[in-house]
Tab-separated table of C-alpha atoms in Angstrom:
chain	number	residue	atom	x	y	z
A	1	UNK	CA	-28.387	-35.871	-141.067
A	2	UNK	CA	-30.659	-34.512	-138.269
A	3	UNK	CA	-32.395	-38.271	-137.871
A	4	UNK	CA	-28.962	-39.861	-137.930
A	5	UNK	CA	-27.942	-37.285	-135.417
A	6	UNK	CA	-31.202	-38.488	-133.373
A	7	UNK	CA	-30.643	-41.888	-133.740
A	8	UNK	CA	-27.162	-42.044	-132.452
A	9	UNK	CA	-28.082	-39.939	-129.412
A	10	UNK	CA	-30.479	-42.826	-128.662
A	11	UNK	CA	-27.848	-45.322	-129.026
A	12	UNK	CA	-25.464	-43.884	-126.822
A	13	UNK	CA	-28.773	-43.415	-124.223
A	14	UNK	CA	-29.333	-47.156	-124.283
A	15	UNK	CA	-25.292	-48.757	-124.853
A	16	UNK	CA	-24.362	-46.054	-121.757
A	17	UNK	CA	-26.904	-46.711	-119.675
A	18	UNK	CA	-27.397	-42.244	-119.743
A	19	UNK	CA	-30.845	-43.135	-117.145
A	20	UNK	CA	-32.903	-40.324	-117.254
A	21	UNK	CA	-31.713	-38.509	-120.103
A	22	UNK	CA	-33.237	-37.908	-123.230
A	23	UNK	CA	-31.890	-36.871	-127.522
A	24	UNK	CA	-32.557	-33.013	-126.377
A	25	UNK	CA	-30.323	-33.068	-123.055
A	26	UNK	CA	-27.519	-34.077	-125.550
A	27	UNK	CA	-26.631	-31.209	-127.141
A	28	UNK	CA	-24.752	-31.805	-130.980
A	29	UNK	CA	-21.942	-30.090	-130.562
A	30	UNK	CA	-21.185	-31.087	-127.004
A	31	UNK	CA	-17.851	-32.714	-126.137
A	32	UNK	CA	-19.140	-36.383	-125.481
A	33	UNK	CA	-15.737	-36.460	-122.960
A	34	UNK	CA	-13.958	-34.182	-120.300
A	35	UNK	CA	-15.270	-30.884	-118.921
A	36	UNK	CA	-18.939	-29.967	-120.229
A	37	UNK	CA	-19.633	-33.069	-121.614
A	38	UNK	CA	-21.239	-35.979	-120.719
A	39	UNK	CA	-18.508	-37.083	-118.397
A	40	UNK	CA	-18.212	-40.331	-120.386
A	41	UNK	CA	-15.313	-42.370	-119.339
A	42	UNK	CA	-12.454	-44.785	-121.168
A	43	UNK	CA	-14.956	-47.754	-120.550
A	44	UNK	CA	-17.528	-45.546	-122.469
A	45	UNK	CA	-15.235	-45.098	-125.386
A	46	UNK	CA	-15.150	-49.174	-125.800
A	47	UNK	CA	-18.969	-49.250	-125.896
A	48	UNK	CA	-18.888	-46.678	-128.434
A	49	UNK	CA	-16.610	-48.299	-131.070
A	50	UNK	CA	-18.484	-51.801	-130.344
A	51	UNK	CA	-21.707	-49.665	-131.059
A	52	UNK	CA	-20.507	-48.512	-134.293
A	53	UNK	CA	-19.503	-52.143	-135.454
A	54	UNK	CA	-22.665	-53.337	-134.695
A	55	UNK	CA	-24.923	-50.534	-135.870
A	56	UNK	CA	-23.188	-49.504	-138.876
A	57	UNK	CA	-20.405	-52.098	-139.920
A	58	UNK	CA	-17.973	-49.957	-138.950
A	59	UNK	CA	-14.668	-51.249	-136.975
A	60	UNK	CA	-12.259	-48.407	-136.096
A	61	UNK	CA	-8.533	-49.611	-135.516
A	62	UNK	CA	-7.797	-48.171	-132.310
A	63	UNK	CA	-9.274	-46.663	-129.141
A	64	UNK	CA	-7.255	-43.306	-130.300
A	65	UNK	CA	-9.042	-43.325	-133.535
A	66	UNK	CA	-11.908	-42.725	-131.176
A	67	UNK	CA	-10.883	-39.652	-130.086
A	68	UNK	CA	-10.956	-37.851	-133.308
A	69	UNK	CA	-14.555	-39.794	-134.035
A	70	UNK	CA	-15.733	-39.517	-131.019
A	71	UNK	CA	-16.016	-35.607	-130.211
A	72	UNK	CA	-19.168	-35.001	-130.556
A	73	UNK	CA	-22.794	-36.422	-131.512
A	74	UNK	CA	-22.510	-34.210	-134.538
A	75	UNK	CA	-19.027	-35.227	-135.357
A	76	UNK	CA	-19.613	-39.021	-135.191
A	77	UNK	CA	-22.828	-38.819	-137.706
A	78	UNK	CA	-20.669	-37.224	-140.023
A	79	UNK	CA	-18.167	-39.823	-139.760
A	80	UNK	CA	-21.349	-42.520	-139.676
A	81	UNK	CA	-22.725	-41.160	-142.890
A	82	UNK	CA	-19.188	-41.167	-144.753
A	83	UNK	CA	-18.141	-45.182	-143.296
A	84	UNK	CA	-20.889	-46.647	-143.177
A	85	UNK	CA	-21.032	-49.922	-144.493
A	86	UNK	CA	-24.703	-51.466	-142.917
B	1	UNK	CA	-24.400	-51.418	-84.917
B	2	UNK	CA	-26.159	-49.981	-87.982
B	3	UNK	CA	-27.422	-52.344	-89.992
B	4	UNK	CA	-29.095	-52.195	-93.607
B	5	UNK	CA	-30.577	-54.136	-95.597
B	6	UNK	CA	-32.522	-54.110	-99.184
B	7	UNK	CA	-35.295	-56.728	-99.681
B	8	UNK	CA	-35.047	-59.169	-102.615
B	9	UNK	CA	-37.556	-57.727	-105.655
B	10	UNK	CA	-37.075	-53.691	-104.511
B	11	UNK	CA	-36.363	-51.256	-107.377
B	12	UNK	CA	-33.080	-50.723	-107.338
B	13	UNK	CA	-33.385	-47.248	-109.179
B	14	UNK	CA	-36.124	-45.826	-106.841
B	15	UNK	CA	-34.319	-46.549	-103.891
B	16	UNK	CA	-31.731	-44.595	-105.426
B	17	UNK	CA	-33.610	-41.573	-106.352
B	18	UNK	CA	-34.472	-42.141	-102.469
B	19	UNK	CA	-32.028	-41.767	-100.685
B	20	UNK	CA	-30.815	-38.802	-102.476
B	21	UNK	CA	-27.586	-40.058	-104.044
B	22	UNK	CA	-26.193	-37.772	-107.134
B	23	UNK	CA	-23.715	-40.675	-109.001
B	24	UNK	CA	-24.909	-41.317	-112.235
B	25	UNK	CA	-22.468	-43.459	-112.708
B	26	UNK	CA	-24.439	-46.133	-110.498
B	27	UNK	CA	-26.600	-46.958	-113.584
B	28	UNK	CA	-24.024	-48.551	-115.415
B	29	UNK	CA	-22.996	-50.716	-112.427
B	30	UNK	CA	-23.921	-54.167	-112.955
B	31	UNK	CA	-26.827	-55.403	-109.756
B	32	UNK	CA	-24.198	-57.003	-107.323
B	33	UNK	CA	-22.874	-53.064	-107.122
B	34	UNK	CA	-26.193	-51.467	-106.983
B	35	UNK	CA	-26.848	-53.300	-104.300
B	36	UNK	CA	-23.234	-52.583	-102.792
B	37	UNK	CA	-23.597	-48.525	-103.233
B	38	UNK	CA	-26.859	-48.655	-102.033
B	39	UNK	CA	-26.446	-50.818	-98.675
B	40	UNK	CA	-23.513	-47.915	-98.330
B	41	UNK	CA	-25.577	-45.139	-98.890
B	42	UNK	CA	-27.979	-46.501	-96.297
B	43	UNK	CA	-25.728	-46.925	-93.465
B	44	UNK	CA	-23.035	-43.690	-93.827
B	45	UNK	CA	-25.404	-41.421	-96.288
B	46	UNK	CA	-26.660	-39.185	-93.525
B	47	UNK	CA	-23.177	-38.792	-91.989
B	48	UNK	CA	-21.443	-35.519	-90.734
B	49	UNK	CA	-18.657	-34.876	-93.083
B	50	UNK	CA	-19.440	-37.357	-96.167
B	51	UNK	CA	-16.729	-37.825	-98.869
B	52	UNK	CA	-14.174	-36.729	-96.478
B	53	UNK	CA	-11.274	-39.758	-96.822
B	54	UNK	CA	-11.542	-42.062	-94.470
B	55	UNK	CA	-8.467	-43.908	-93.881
B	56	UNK	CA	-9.882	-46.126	-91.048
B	57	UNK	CA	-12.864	-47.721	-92.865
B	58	UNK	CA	-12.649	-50.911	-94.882
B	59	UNK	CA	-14.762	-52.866	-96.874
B	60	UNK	CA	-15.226	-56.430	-96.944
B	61	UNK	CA	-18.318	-58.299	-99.010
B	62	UNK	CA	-18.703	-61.915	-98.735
B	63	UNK	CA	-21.080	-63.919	-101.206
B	64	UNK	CA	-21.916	-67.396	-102.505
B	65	UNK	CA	-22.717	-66.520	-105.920
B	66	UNK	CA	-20.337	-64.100	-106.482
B	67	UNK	CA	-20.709	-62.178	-109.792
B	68	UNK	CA	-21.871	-65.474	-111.633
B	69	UNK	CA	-25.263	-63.292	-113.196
B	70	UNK	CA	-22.588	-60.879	-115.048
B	71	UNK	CA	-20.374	-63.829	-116.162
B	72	UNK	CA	-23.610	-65.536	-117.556
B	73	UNK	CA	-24.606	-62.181	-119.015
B	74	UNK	CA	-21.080	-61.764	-120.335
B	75	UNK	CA	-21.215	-64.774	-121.735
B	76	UNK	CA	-24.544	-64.347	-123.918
B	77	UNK	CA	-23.077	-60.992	-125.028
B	78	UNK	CA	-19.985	-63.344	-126.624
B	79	UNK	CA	-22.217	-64.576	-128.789
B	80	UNK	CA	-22.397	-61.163	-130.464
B	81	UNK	CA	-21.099	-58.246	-129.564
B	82	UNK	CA	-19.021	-58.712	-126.135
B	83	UNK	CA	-19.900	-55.361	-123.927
B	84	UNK	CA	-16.947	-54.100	-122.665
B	85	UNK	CA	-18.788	-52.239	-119.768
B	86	UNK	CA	-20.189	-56.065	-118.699
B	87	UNK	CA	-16.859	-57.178	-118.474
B	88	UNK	CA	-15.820	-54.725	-116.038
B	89	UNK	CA	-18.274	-56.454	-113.358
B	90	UNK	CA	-16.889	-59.950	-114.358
B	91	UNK	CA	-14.851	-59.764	-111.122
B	92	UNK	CA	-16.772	-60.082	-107.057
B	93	UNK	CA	-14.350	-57.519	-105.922
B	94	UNK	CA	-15.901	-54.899	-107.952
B	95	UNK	CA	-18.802	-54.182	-105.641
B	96	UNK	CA	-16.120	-53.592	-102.808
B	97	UNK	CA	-13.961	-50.929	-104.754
B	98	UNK	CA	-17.009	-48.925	-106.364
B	99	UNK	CA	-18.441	-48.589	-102.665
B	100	UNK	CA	-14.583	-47.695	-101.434
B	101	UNK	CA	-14.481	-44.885	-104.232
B	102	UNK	CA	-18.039	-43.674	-103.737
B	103	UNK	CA	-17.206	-42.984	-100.056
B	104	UNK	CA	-13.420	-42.621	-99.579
B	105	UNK	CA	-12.848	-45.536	-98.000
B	106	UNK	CA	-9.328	-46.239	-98.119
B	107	UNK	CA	-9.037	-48.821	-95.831
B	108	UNK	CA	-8.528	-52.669	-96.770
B	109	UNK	CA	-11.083	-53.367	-99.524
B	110	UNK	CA	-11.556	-57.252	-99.816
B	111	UNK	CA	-14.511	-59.706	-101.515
B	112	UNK	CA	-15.018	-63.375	-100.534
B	113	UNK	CA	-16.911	-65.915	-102.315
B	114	UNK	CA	-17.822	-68.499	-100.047
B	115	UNK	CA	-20.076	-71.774	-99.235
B	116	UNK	CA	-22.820	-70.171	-97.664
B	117	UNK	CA	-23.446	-67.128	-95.326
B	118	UNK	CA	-21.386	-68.195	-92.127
B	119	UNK	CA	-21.139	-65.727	-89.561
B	120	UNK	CA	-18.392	-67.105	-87.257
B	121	UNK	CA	-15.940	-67.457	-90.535
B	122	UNK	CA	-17.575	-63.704	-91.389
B	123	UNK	CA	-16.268	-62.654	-88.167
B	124	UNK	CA	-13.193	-64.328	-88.168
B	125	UNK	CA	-12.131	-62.353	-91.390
B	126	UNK	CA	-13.541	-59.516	-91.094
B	127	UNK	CA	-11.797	-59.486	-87.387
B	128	UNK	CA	-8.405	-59.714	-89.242
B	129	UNK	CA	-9.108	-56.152	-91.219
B	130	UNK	CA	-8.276	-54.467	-87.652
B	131	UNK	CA	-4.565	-55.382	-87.248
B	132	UNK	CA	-3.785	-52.874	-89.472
B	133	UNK	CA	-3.625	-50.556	-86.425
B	134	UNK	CA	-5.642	-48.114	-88.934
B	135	UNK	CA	-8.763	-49.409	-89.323
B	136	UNK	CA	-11.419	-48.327	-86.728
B	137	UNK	CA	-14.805	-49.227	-89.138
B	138	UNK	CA	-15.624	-52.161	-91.588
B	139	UNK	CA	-17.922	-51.863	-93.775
B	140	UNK	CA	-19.299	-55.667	-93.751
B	141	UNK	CA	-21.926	-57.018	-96.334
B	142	UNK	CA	-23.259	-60.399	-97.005
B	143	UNK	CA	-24.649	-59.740	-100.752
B	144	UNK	CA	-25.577	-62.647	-102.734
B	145	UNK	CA	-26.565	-61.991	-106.188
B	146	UNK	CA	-27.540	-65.365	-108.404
B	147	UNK	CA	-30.059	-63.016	-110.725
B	148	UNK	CA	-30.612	-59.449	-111.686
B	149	UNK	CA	-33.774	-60.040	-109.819
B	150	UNK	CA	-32.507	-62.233	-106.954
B	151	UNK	CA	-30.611	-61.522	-103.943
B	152	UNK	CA	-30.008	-61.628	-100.480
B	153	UNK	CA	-28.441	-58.463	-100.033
B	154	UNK	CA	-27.452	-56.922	-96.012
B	155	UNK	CA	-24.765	-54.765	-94.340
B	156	UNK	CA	-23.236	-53.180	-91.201
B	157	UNK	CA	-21.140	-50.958	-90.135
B	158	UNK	CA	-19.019	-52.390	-87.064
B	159	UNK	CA	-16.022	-51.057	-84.957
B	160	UNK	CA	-13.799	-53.524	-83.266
B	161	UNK	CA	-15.562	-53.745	-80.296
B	162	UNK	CA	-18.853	-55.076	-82.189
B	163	UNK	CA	-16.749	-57.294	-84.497
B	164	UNK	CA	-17.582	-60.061	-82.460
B	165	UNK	CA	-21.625	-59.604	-82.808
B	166	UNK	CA	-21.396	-60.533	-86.144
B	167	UNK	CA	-21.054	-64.533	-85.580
B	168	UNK	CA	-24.860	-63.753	-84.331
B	169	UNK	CA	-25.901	-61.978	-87.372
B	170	UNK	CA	-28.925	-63.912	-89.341
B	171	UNK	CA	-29.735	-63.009	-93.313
């Protein structure tokens, strides 16, 4: 889980354009949105969903679905390693 | 009349570190608003009382190529996976709003694509933006943007009374 957990936080480095950041300043359990997190925004959560279709074969429904996927690093691996289909 | 301007080939994200700007979001904007945010942070980043609002500034950017290097990037990323954050620059107006929001400009905000840099019709517009009886400042930038790695990109910041310079203004 810990290298999927790396590889997704270099993913979201690259699709989000985080400059300057690195897998370490992103801590797992960190809200990826709203206070304390990365400050990602709504356009951020439509990067997201297109980089799980193309990374992992995975297509989620709705931009709300999101929400409960996309809480933290930690929580989308888990949902990565269950969904996965590539 | 402050002027700025940001040579053709300069590294966009040095120039940021540069000038001292803390927006992270600029490294998701697409070139044409790099180069926007940055001509902005040139002429009003030293300013006495930054991010207060400023009702009495607009922001007009005129261009030729408009945002034609994100459309043709857009495009390319069609044949895959279209990137929603591409899209968002898919529009020439773009540039003005992110450099309205950056610095609380909450005056007219307007974007031209037209033939070719022509500073009487620049004038003539811009000169419009000041019947508003609000506007005291204009924010005026020719930035032409055909490549991520071409441009022609050069700003002022004008009152009323210099409006009429700009008919003189060379790229």
């Amino acid at each position: 889980m810990n290298e999927l957990i790396n590889e997704l936080k270099l993913k979201l480095i690259e699709a989000l354009n985080l400059e300057g950041m690195t897998p370490d300043d992103i801590p797992n359990d960190a809200p990826l949105f709203g206070e304390g997190g990365l400050g990602l925004d709504s356009i951020d959560v439509l990067e997201l969903i297109v980089l799980l279709e193309k990374n992992y074969g995975i297509r989620l429904a709705t931009p709300q679905e999101g929400k409960n996927v996309f809480k933290s690093v930690a929580v989308m691996a888990d949902y990565v390693a269950a969904n996965r289909t590539k | 009349m402050k002027e700025a301007v940001i040579p053709a080939g300069t590294n966009l994200s040095a120039l940021y570190r540069s000038l001292g700007a803390d927006y992270p979001k600029f490294f998701k904007m697409d070139t044409l608003s790099k180069l926007g945010f940055l001509l902005a942070e040139m002429l009003v980043g030293e300013e006495d009382g930054r991010f207060g609002q400023r009702e009495d500034r607009a922001v007009l950017v005129f261009s030729r190529e408009g945002c034609i290097a994100d459309d043709l990037h857009y495009a390319q990323s069609m044949k895959d996976f279209p990137s929603p954050a591409l899209f968002v620059y898919t529009l020439p107006n773009i540039v003005a709003g992110e450099i309205a929001i950056r610095n609380k400009f909450a005056g007219e905000t307007g974007a031209y694509v037209i033939d070719g840099f022509d500073g009487e019709l620049i004038r003539e517009l811009s000169s419009l933006a000041f019947q508003d009886k609000t506007t005291r400042e204009i924010l005026v930038a020719w930035i032409d943007c055909p490549s991520d790695s071409s441009w022609n990109a050069k700003a002022w910041l004008c009152n009323e009374a210099q409006i009429n310079e700009i008919k003189a203004f060379t790229i």
